[in-house]
Each structure stands twice: as C-alpha cells, then as structure tokens.
CSV table of C-alpha atoms in Angstrom, one decimal:
chain,number,residue,atom,x,y,z
A,1,MET,CA,-3.4,154.8,66.5
A,2,THR,CA,-1.4,152.2,68.5
A,3,LYS,CA,-1.0,148.9,66.8
A,4,ARG,CA,-2.1,145.8,68.8
A,5,GLN,CA,-1.1,142.2,68.2
A,6,GLN,CA,-3.3,139.3,67.5
A,7,VAL,CA,-1.6,136.0,68.2
A,8,LEU,CA,-2.8,132.7,66.6
A,9,VAL,CA,-1.1,129.5,67.7
A,10,LEU,CA,-1.5,126.4,65.6
A,11,TYR,CA,-0.2,123.0,66.5
A,12,LEU,CA,0.1,120.7,63.5
A,13,LYS,CA,-0.2,117.0,63.0
A,14,MET,CA,3.2,116.8,61.3
A,15,PRO,CA,6.2,119.1,61.2
A,16,THR,CA,5.2,120.7,57.9
A,17,LEU,CA,2.9,123.7,57.3
A,18,GLU,CA,0.6,121.8,55.0
A,19,ALA,CA,-0.3,119.5,57.9
A,20,GLU,CA,-3.7,119.4,59.6
A,21,VAL,CA,-4.2,121.6,62.7
A,22,ILE,CA,-4.8,119.5,65.9
A,23,SER,CA,-4.7,122.2,68.6
A,24,TRP,CA,-5.1,126.0,68.5
A,25,ALA,CA,-5.1,129.1,70.6
A,26,THR,CA,-6.1,132.7,69.9
A,27,PHE,CA,-5.1,135.8,71.9
A,28,ASP,CA,-6.6,139.0,70.7
A,29,GLY,CA,-4.6,142.1,71.7
A,30,THR,CA,-7.1,144.4,70.1
A,31,GLY,CA,-9.6,143.6,72.8
A,32,LYS,CA,-12.4,142.9,70.2
A,33,GLU,CA,-12.7,139.3,71.1
A,34,LEU,CA,-12.0,137.3,74.3
A,35,HIS,CA,-10.8,133.8,73.7
A,36,MET,CA,-10.3,131.2,76.3
A,37,THR,CA,-9.7,127.5,76.8
A,38,GLY,CA,-12.3,125.2,75.4
A,39,ASP,CA,-14.1,127.9,73.4
A,40,SER,CA,-14.2,126.2,70.0
A,41,GLU,CA,-14.4,122.7,68.6
A,42,GLU,CA,-13.1,123.4,65.1
A,43,PRO,CA,-9.7,125.0,64.3
A,44,PRO,CA,-9.8,128.5,62.6
A,45,TYR,CA,-7.8,127.0,59.6
A,46,PRO,CA,-7.6,123.4,58.5
A,47,THR,CA,-3.8,123.6,58.0
A,48,GLY,CA,-0.9,125.9,58.8
A,49,LEU,CA,-0.7,126.8,55.1
A,50,ASP,CA,-4.3,128.0,55.0
A,51,ALA,CA,-3.4,130.5,57.8
A,52,LEU,CA,-0.5,131.8,55.7
A,53,LEU,CA,-2.7,132.1,52.6
A,54,ASP,CA,-5.1,134.2,54.7
A,55,GLY,CA,-2.3,136.7,55.6
A,56,TRP,CA,-1.0,135.5,59.0
A,57,ARG,CA,2.7,136.0,59.5
A,58,LEU,CA,4.7,133.1,60.8
A,59,PHE,CA,6.9,132.9,63.9
A,60,GLN,CA,8.0,129.9,65.9
A,61,ALA,CA,7.4,129.8,69.6
A,62,SER,CA,9.6,127.8,72.0
A,63,GLN,CA,8.8,124.1,72.1
A,64,ALA,CA,7.5,122.4,75.2
A,65,ILE,CA,10.3,120.0,76.0
A,66,PRO,CA,9.7,117.0,78.3
A,67,GLU,CA,11.8,116.8,81.5
A,68,THR,CA,14.9,114.5,81.4
A,69,PRO,CA,14.0,111.1,83.0
A,70,GLY,CA,15.4,110.9,86.5
A,71,HIS,CA,15.6,114.7,86.8
A,72,GLU,CA,11.9,115.5,86.6
A,73,HIS,CA,11.8,117.2,90.0
A,74,LYS,CA,15.0,119.3,89.9
A,75,THR,CA,14.8,123.0,89.3
A,76,SER,CA,17.3,125.2,87.5
B,1,MET,CA,-21.8,93.0,96.9
B,2,GLU,CA,-19.7,95.2,94.7
B,3,LYS,CA,-20.0,95.0,90.9
B,4,LEU,CA,-16.5,94.9,89.4
B,5,LEU,CA,-15.8,96.5,86.1
B,6,THR,CA,-15.8,94.4,82.9
B,7,THR,CA,-12.6,93.8,80.9
B,8,GLU,CA,-14.2,96.1,78.2
B,9,GLN,CA,-14.6,98.9,80.7
B,10,MET,CA,-11.0,98.4,82.0
B,11,ALA,CA,-9.8,98.5,78.4
B,12,GLU,CA,-11.8,101.7,77.8
B,13,PHE,CA,-10.2,103.3,80.9
B,14,ALA,CA,-6.7,102.2,79.8
B,15,SER,CA,-7.3,103.7,76.4
B,16,SER,CA,-9.2,106.9,77.1
B,17,GLY,CA,-8.3,107.5,80.8
B,18,CYS,CA,-11.9,108.0,81.8
B,19,LEU,CA,-15.2,106.2,82.5
B,20,PHE,CA,-18.7,107.6,83.1
B,21,PHE,CA,-21.7,106.2,85.0
B,22,ASP,CA,-24.8,108.2,84.2
B,23,GLU,CA,-27.3,108.9,87.0
B,24,LEU,CA,-25.7,106.3,89.2
B,25,ILE,CA,-26.6,108.1,92.4
B,26,ASN,CA,-30.3,108.4,93.1
B,27,ASP,CA,-32.3,111.6,93.4
B,28,GLU,CA,-32.9,111.2,97.1
B,29,ILE,CA,-29.1,111.1,97.9
B,30,ASN,CA,-28.5,114.0,95.4
B,31,LYS,CA,-31.1,116.1,97.2
B,32,GLU,CA,-29.6,115.1,100.5
B,33,PHE,CA,-26.1,116.2,99.4
B,34,LEU,CA,-27.4,119.5,98.1
B,35,SER,CA,-29.3,120.1,101.3
B,36,ASP,CA,-26.2,119.2,103.4
B,37,ILE,CA,-24.1,121.8,101.6
B,38,GLY,CA,-26.8,124.4,102.0
B,39,HIS,CA,-27.6,124.8,98.3
B,40,ALA,CA,-29.9,127.8,97.9
B,41,SER,CA,-31.4,129.8,95.1
B,42,ASN,CA,-28.8,131.9,93.3
B,43,ASP,CA,-30.2,135.3,94.2
B,44,LYS,CA,-29.5,134.7,97.9
B,45,LEU,CA,-26.0,133.6,97.4
B,46,ASP,CA,-22.8,135.5,98.1
B,47,VAL,CA,-19.8,133.6,96.6
B,48,LYS,CA,-17.4,133.9,99.6
B,49,LYS,CA,-20.1,133.4,102.2
B,50,HIS,CA,-21.6,130.3,100.4
B,51,PHE,CA,-18.2,128.6,100.4
B,52,GLU,CA,-17.5,129.5,104.0
B,53,ASN,CA,-21.0,128.2,105.0
B,54,ILE,CA,-20.4,124.9,103.2
B,55,LYS,CA,-17.1,124.4,105.1
B,56,ALA,CA,-18.7,125.4,108.4
B,57,THR,CA,-21.9,123.5,108.3
B,58,SER,CA,-21.8,120.6,105.9
B,59,SER,CA,-21.0,117.0,106.8
B,60,ILE,CA,-18.0,117.0,104.5
B,61,PRO,CA,-15.1,116.3,107.0
B,62,ARG,CA,-11.5,117.4,107.0
B,63,ILE,CA,-9.6,114.3,106.0
B,64,PRO,CA,-5.8,114.1,106.5
B,65,ALA,CA,-4.0,113.1,103.3
B,66,GLY,CA,-3.4,109.3,103.3
B,67,SER,CA,-6.5,108.4,105.4
B,68,ALA,CA,-8.3,105.2,104.4
B,69,LEU,CA,-11.5,105.7,102.4
B,70,LYS,CA,-13.2,103.2,104.6
B,71,ASN,CA,-15.0,105.1,107.4
B,72,ALA,CA,-13.7,108.5,106.0
B,73,TYR,CA,-17.2,109.9,105.9
B,74,PRO,CA,-19.7,110.3,108.8
B,75,LYS,CA,-22.3,107.6,109.3
B,76,ASN,CA,-25.5,108.2,107.3
B,77,SER,CA,-24.0,111.2,105.5
B,78,PRO,CA,-24.7,111.5,101.7
B,79,LEU,CA,-21.1,110.8,100.9
B,80,GLU,CA,-21.0,107.7,103.0
B,81,LYS,CA,-24.1,106.5,101.1
B,82,ILE,CA,-22.4,107.2,97.8
B,83,PHE,CA,-19.4,105.2,98.7
B,84,GLN,CA,-21.6,102.3,99.8
B,85,ASN,CA,-23.2,102.0,96.3
B,86,ASP,CA,-22.3,98.5,94.9
B,87,ILE,CA,-21.3,99.9,91.5
B,88,VAL,CA,-19.2,102.7,93.1
B,89,ASN,CA,-17.5,100.0,95.2
B,90,GLY,CA,-16.8,97.9,92.2
B,91,ILE,CA,-15.3,100.7,90.2
B,92,ILE,CA,-13.0,101.7,93.1
B,93,LYS,CA,-12.0,98.1,93.8
B,94,SER,CA,-11.3,97.4,90.1
B,95,LEU,CA,-9.0,100.4,89.7
B,96,VAL,CA,-7.4,101.1,93.1
B,97,GLY,CA,-8.2,98.0,95.1
B,98,SER,CA,-10.0,97.1,98.4
B,99,ASP,CA,-8.3,99.6,100.7
B,100,PRO,CA,-7.5,102.9,98.9
B,101,VAL,CA,-6.5,106.0,100.7
B,102,ILE,CA,-7.7,109.6,100.1
B,103,ASP,CA,-5.1,111.9,98.6
B,104,HIS,CA,-7.4,114.9,98.8
B,105,GLN,CA,-11.0,115.9,98.2
B,106,PHE,CA,-12.6,119.2,97.1
B,107,LEU,CA,-16.1,120.6,96.3
B,108,HIS,CA,-15.7,122.5,93.1
B,109,LEU,CA,-18.1,125.4,92.6
B,110,THR,CA,-18.5,127.2,89.3
B,111,PHE,CA,-20.4,130.4,89.5
B,112,PRO,CA,-22.7,131.8,86.8
B,113,THR,CA,-22.0,135.0,84.8
B,114,LYS,CA,-24.1,137.3,87.1
B,115,PHE,CA,-21.7,136.7,89.9
B,116,PHE,CA,-18.9,138.4,87.9
B,117,GLU,CA,-21.0,141.5,87.1
B,118,ASN,CA,-19.8,144.6,88.8
B,119,THR,CA,-16.6,142.9,89.9
B,120,ASN,CA,-13.0,143.3,88.6
B,121,VAL,CA,-12.8,139.6,88.0
B,122,ARG,CA,-12.9,138.4,84.3
B,123,GLN,CA,-15.0,135.3,83.9
B,124,MET,CA,-12.7,132.7,82.3
B,125,SER,CA,-12.6,129.0,81.8
B,126,GLN,CA,-9.9,127.1,83.6
B,127,GLN,CA,-6.8,126.3,81.4
B,128,ASN,CA,-6.0,122.7,80.5
B,129,HIS,CA,-3.8,120.9,83.0
B,130,GLN,CA,-2.9,117.6,84.5
B,131,ASP,CA,-3.4,117.1,88.2
B,132,ASN,CA,0.2,116.1,88.7
B,133,THR,CA,3.6,117.7,89.4
B,134,ILE,CA,5.3,115.4,86.8
B,135,ASP,CA,4.4,111.9,87.8
B,136,PRO,CA,6.4,109.4,85.9
B,137,ARG,CA,5.1,106.3,87.8
B,138,ASN,CA,3.1,103.5,86.3
B,139,THR,CA,1.0,103.4,89.4
B,140,PHE,CA,-1.9,105.7,89.0
B,141,ASP,CA,-4.5,107.4,91.1
B,142,ILE,CA,-8.2,107.9,90.2
B,143,GLN,CA,-10.2,111.1,90.5
B,144,PHE,CA,-13.7,110.3,91.5
B,145,PHE,CA,-16.1,113.0,90.3
B,146,TYR,CA,-19.7,113.3,91.6
B,147,PHE,CA,-22.2,115.6,90.0
B,148,PRO,CA,-25.1,116.2,92.4
B,149,THR,CA,-27.1,118.3,89.8
B,150,GLU,CA,-27.7,118.1,86.1
B,151,VAL,CA,-24.9,119.7,84.1
B,152,THR,CA,-26.1,121.3,80.9
B,153,LYS,CA,-23.9,122.5,78.1
B,154,GLU,CA,-24.3,126.1,79.2
B,155,MET,CA,-23.1,125.2,82.7
B,156,GLY,CA,-19.6,124.5,81.4
B,157,GLY,CA,-19.0,121.0,82.7
B,158,THR,CA,-15.5,119.7,83.1
B,159,ARG,CA,-13.6,119.7,79.8
B,160,TYR,CA,-11.3,116.7,79.2
B,161,ILE,CA,-9.2,115.3,76.4
B,162,PRO,CA,-9.7,111.5,76.1
B,163,GLY,CA,-6.5,109.5,75.7
B,164,THR,CA,-4.1,112.0,77.1
B,165,HIS,CA,-3.5,110.4,80.5
B,166,LEU,CA,-0.2,108.8,79.7
B,167,ARG,CA,1.3,112.0,78.2
B,168,ILE,CA,3.2,113.2,81.3
B,169,VAL,CA,3.4,116.9,81.8
B,170,ASN,CA,4.0,119.4,84.6
B,171,GLU,CA,0.5,120.5,85.7
B,172,PHE,CA,-0.4,123.7,83.7
B,173,GLY,CA,2.6,123.2,81.3
B,174,ILE,CA,0.0,122.5,78.6
B,175,ALA,CA,-2.1,125.6,79.4
B,176,ARG,CA,-1.2,127.2,76.0
B,177,CYS,CA,-3.1,124.5,74.2
B,178,GLN,CA,-6.4,126.4,74.4
B,179,ASN,CA,-8.4,124.0,72.2
B,180,VAL,CA,-7.5,120.5,71.2
B,181,LYS,CA,-9.2,118.3,68.6
B,182,GLY,CA,-11.3,115.7,70.3
B,183,GLN,CA,-11.8,117.6,73.5
B,184,LYS,CA,-15.1,116.9,75.3
B,185,HIS,CA,-17.2,118.7,77.8
B,186,ILE,CA,-19.1,116.8,80.5
B,187,VAL,CA,-22.9,117.2,80.1
B,188,CYS,CA,-24.8,114.9,82.4
B,189,LYS,CA,-27.8,114.2,84.6
B,190,ALA,CA,-27.8,114.6,88.3
B,191,GLY,CA,-26.1,111.7,90.2
B,192,THR,CA,-23.6,110.9,87.4
B,193,ILE,CA,-20.2,109.6,88.5
B,194,GLY,CA,-17.0,110.2,86.4
B,195,ILE,CA,-13.7,108.5,86.9
B,196,PHE,CA,-10.5,110.1,85.6
B,197,HIS,CA,-7.0,108.5,85.5
B,198,SER,CA,-4.9,111.0,87.5
B,199,GLY,CA,-3.0,112.0,84.4
B,200,LEU,CA,-5.9,113.0,82.2
B,201,TRP,CA,-5.7,116.5,80.7
B,202,HIS,CA,-8.7,118.5,81.8
B,203,GLY,CA,-10.0,121.9,83.0
B,204,ALA,CA,-13.2,123.5,84.3
B,205,GLY,CA,-15.6,125.1,81.8
B,206,ILE,CA,-17.2,128.5,82.0
B,207,ASN,CA,-20.7,128.7,83.5
B,208,PHE,CA,-23.0,130.7,81.2
B,209,SER,CA,-26.2,129.4,82.8
B,210,ASP,CA,-28.0,131.0,85.7
B,211,THR,CA,-27.3,128.1,87.9
B,212,LEU,CA,-24.5,127.3,90.2
B,213,ARG,CA,-22.5,124.2,89.2
B,214,TYR,CA,-21.1,121.7,91.7
B,215,MET,CA,-18.6,118.9,91.3
B,216,PHE,CA,-17.4,116.9,94.3
B,217,LYS,CA,-14.0,115.3,93.7
B,218,VAL,CA,-12.0,112.7,95.7
B,219,ARG,CA,-8.6,111.5,94.6
B,220,LEU,CA,-7.9,107.9,95.6
B,221,LYS,CA,-4.6,106.1,95.8
B,222,ALA,CA,-4.1,102.3,95.7
B,223,THR,CA,-2.3,100.6,98.6
B,224,GLU,CA,-1.9,97.3,96.7
B,225,LYS,CA,-0.7,96.1,93.3
B,226,GLN,CA,-3.1,97.3,90.6
B,227,GLU,CA,-3.0,94.0,88.8
B,228,LEU,CA,-6.1,92.2,87.6
B,229,LEU,CA,-8.1,93.8,90.4
B,230,TRP,CA,-11.2,93.6,88.2
B,231,ASP,CA,-10.6,89.9,87.5
B,232,PRO,CA,-9.7,88.2,90.7
B,233,GLU,CA,-10.0,84.8,89.1
B,234,ARG,CA,-7.3,85.9,86.6
B,235,LYS,CA,-9.3,84.7,83.6
B,236,TYR,CA,-8.0,87.4,81.3
B,237,LYS,CA,-5.9,86.1,78.4
B,238,PRO,CA,-4.4,88.3,75.7
B,239,LEU,CA,-5.7,87.8,72.2
B,240,PRO,CA,-3.5,86.1,69.6
B,241,ASN,CA,-1.8,88.1,66.9
B,242,ARG,CA,-3.9,89.2,64.0
B,243,ALA,CA,-3.0,90.2,60.4
B,244,LEU,CA,-1.9,93.8,60.1
B,245,TYR,CA,-2.8,96.3,57.4
B,246,TRP,CA,-3.6,93.7,54.7
B,247,THR,CA,-6.8,92.5,56.3
B,248,ASP,CA,-10.4,91.6,55.6
B,249,GLU,CA,-13.1,94.0,56.7
B,250,SER,CA,-14.3,93.1,60.1
B,251,LYS,CA,-16.9,94.8,62.3
B,252,GLU,CA,-16.1,92.8,65.4
B,253,ILE,CA,-14.7,95.1,68.1
B,254,THR,CA,-12.2,93.4,70.4
B,255,ILE,CA,-10.4,94.4,73.5
B,256,ASN,CA,-7.4,95.2,71.4
B,257,ASP,CA,-9.5,97.6,69.2
B,258,ILE,CA,-10.7,99.4,72.3
B,259,LEU,CA,-7.1,99.7,73.6
B,260,MET,CA,-5.6,100.8,70.3
B,261,GLN,CA,-8.4,103.3,69.3
B,262,PRO,CA,-7.0,106.5,67.8
B,263,TYR,CA,-7.7,110.1,69.1
B,264,PRO,CA,-8.2,113.2,66.9
B,265,TRP,CA,-5.4,115.2,68.7
B,266,GLN,CA,-2.7,112.6,68.0
B,267,GLU,CA,0.2,113.7,65.8
B,268,ALA,CA,1.1,111.5,62.8
B,269,ASP,CA,4.3,110.2,64.3
B,270,THR,CA,3.8,110.2,68.0
B,271,HIS,CA,0.4,108.4,68.0
B,272,ARG,CA,2.6,105.2,67.7
B,273,LEU,CA,4.3,106.1,70.9
B,274,ASP,CA,0.8,106.5,72.5
B,275,LYS,CA,0.0,102.9,71.3
B,276,ILE,CA,3.3,101.6,72.9
B,277,ASN,CA,2.5,103.4,76.2
B,278,LYS,CA,-1.1,102.0,76.2
B,279,ILE,CA,0.3,98.5,75.8
B,280,LYS,CA,2.8,99.1,78.6
B,281,PHE,CA,-0.1,100.3,80.7
B,282,TRP,CA,-2.2,97.2,79.8
B,283,ARG,CA,0.8,95.0,80.8
B,284,TYR,CA,0.8,96.8,84.2
B,285,LEU,CA,-2.9,96.3,84.7
B,286,THR,CA,-2.9,92.6,83.6
B,287,GLY,CA,0.5,91.7,85.1
B,288,ASN,CA,1.5,90.1,81.8
B,289,LYS,CA,4.9,91.6,81.0
B,290,ASN,CA,5.1,89.8,77.6
B,291,LEU,CA,1.7,90.9,76.3
B,292,ASP,CA,1.6,92.6,73.0
B,293,ILE,CA,-1.0,94.1,70.7
B,294,ASP,CA,-0.5,94.3,66.9
B,295,TYR,CA,3.2,93.7,67.2
B,296,TRP,CA,4.1,97.2,68.5
B,297,MET,CA,6.3,95.9,71.3
B,298,THR,CA,7.6,92.7,69.7
B,299,ARG,CA,8.9,94.8,66.8
B,300,ILE,CA,11.1,97.0,69.1
B,301,GLU,CA,12.0,94.5,71.8
B,302,LYS,CA,13.4,91.6,69.8
B,303,GLU,CA,17.2,92.0,69.8
B,304,LEU,CA,18.8,89.0,68.1
B,305,TYR,CA,22.3,89.7,69.4
C-alpha cells in the first residue's frame, strides 16, 4: 500500500517547542479528511511539544521573511 | 448631518482594524438592493447566469478607479441611499475624509454546497490574505462591506483576524496560516455595515447553508490628510503617563487600554512591536508626533548623545 503524508503545521508563540500554538494548518494526504482555512477555532495540540509526544515527526519549513524596506516591489 | 465616529470607536479601529454597525441599513433598502440584483430562490439559479444577469441588469455602475464617491451611484438607487445614511457618512468622513475616491467595488457571491454537487469544483473556503500588494504606507484605505441579508454561522461570513492590519504582507503570502487564534467570522443581521482597514487579514468562509450569501464591497481612498478627521475641533489630548506593571487594580477602560489591547495570535516577543506600530498609527491619526502610550516609544526614542 502506498504511504501518504499527513502534514501538520504549528506556529508557536515563542521559538521553543514547549510554547503555545497560535496558528495551525493541517493537510491530509490520505484523503480521509479535508481541511481548509478557518475550519477550527482551537489548535490540535496546546504546544509543539504535545505534538511530538503524540508521535508527530518534526521538520522545519521555510520562514516567511518580510521584504526589505525600499525594495518591496522588486522581483528576483 | 453626518454622525462622526467617537474617539473610542477610532481607537477601536486603530487597534483592531475593523468596526461593525449592526442593522444600520433598513429592511426597505435591503429588499430594494436584493430586488435590484435579481435575487431569486436558489433552485432557479445558475451560478454563471446569475452573475452575468446582475452585471447586465442591476443599477450597480462601472466606476473607473479613482472616481469620487460623491455621485458615483445612480439617483435613487439602493447604493445611493446607503451612502446618504448619516451614520455611513460619518464613518467615511472620520476615516477617509469628505471627498474619498473609489479604488474598486465588487459584489461577492458565495454559493451553497448544492451548487458544487456534480461539478469538478471542490467547495473550499478562501485562504487568509491581505488586500494589498505590499503596502508600506501609513496612509490607509477602508473597505466598506454591506451585508444585504442576514449572515448565519452556516453561511460562512467573512473570516477576519482582529489586530493584524499593520502586519504588512504580500496578499496571499499568509495563506499557509489556515487557522489563527483569535480569528472571527462575521455573523450578522441584514443591513449590517462592516469597515475594514485595508491591511486587515481576512478571507471568505465556506457556505454550508442552502442560501446564497452576498457581500457588497467598496474600497475607499482618502484625498486629504487623515488627521483628526473625526474630531474637527481638535479636542483630543493624549492621556498622561500612568504607572506600569506595579499598579493598583483598575476597571476603568481608557482610550489607551483600547489601543494597547492584546490579541490571542500575538507572539511573546513581537506583540511589543505591534504596540509600537499601533502608537505610530495613532500618532498618524491624531497628528501628534510626540504622543506615547505606556512609554513604548519614549523608551526607544530617547538618545542622550
């Protein structure tokens, strides 16, 4: 059986995994559940550490970096 | 005579980036608007045809970008009546002055689930975004929202995240934030008016009801300095410094409390930057370049050498 990915994205209140989750996103590659923007009011885990304790594996996605002042409208 | 916003309402707008006026437009005008756009029972509707029909037959005109709001809508049309409302006039004058221009307008339609059945289109909510292509100005536009029908929870009213309007991003650059603590969803009665700062993070919800949802939006730009427009006699005076942290319990809510209110999505460190940006925004709105609240600016602006 082909393995499918489930991706859980947690944004934390501080740069440490025991910090409180303030934003979250879920993408279910198994197709069992369809998640979308605005679909839940409470995070799936209270902290990043709780997600690890539940068996989620950690990876870091690229940061959203603000544009350099004065160069906001230039493209690469 | 228009009814200008109060200083408390302006402070709420400066802090949260939004204001709401429940059932401001009366039922007669709401019905007139719905009749004008040919609102019909859902079973008779075809998505594409309904939209084309509204564009072809309604009184909503094509307005070139940059046209004055004054006289933009046909005489006796429902939209002209809405913009003649004294409270609507006061809101607009307080935020974008006496002679704003229209950036753009749009009638948003959100179709119920049954319109997606037997199609290849997946019914999804709209991702969070800011209606800007990176706008670093202090000057701001307002988005004027008119809800001609009741919006129930099931109808997926506009989702918004209070307090995000000064966090500058590039439109859908924040789309990956599916859910954010403190997000809200508009649930309102017919005739409600919502006002968003042009930077407020938001997105359309998903319509799980059986009823079509409408939201008419006009984006307005100021043509004059946005300074004390709600207070033409310039009576506003900043509050004096207060004790910080080591304080007595007080239940009195001041303008400064409204301006400095925290939001659940704020990070532990950058919420202080939000406070600094709110103070800068309040300086812009009041024209007082030395104004401070709770020492946030004084602390970082005082260079002794």
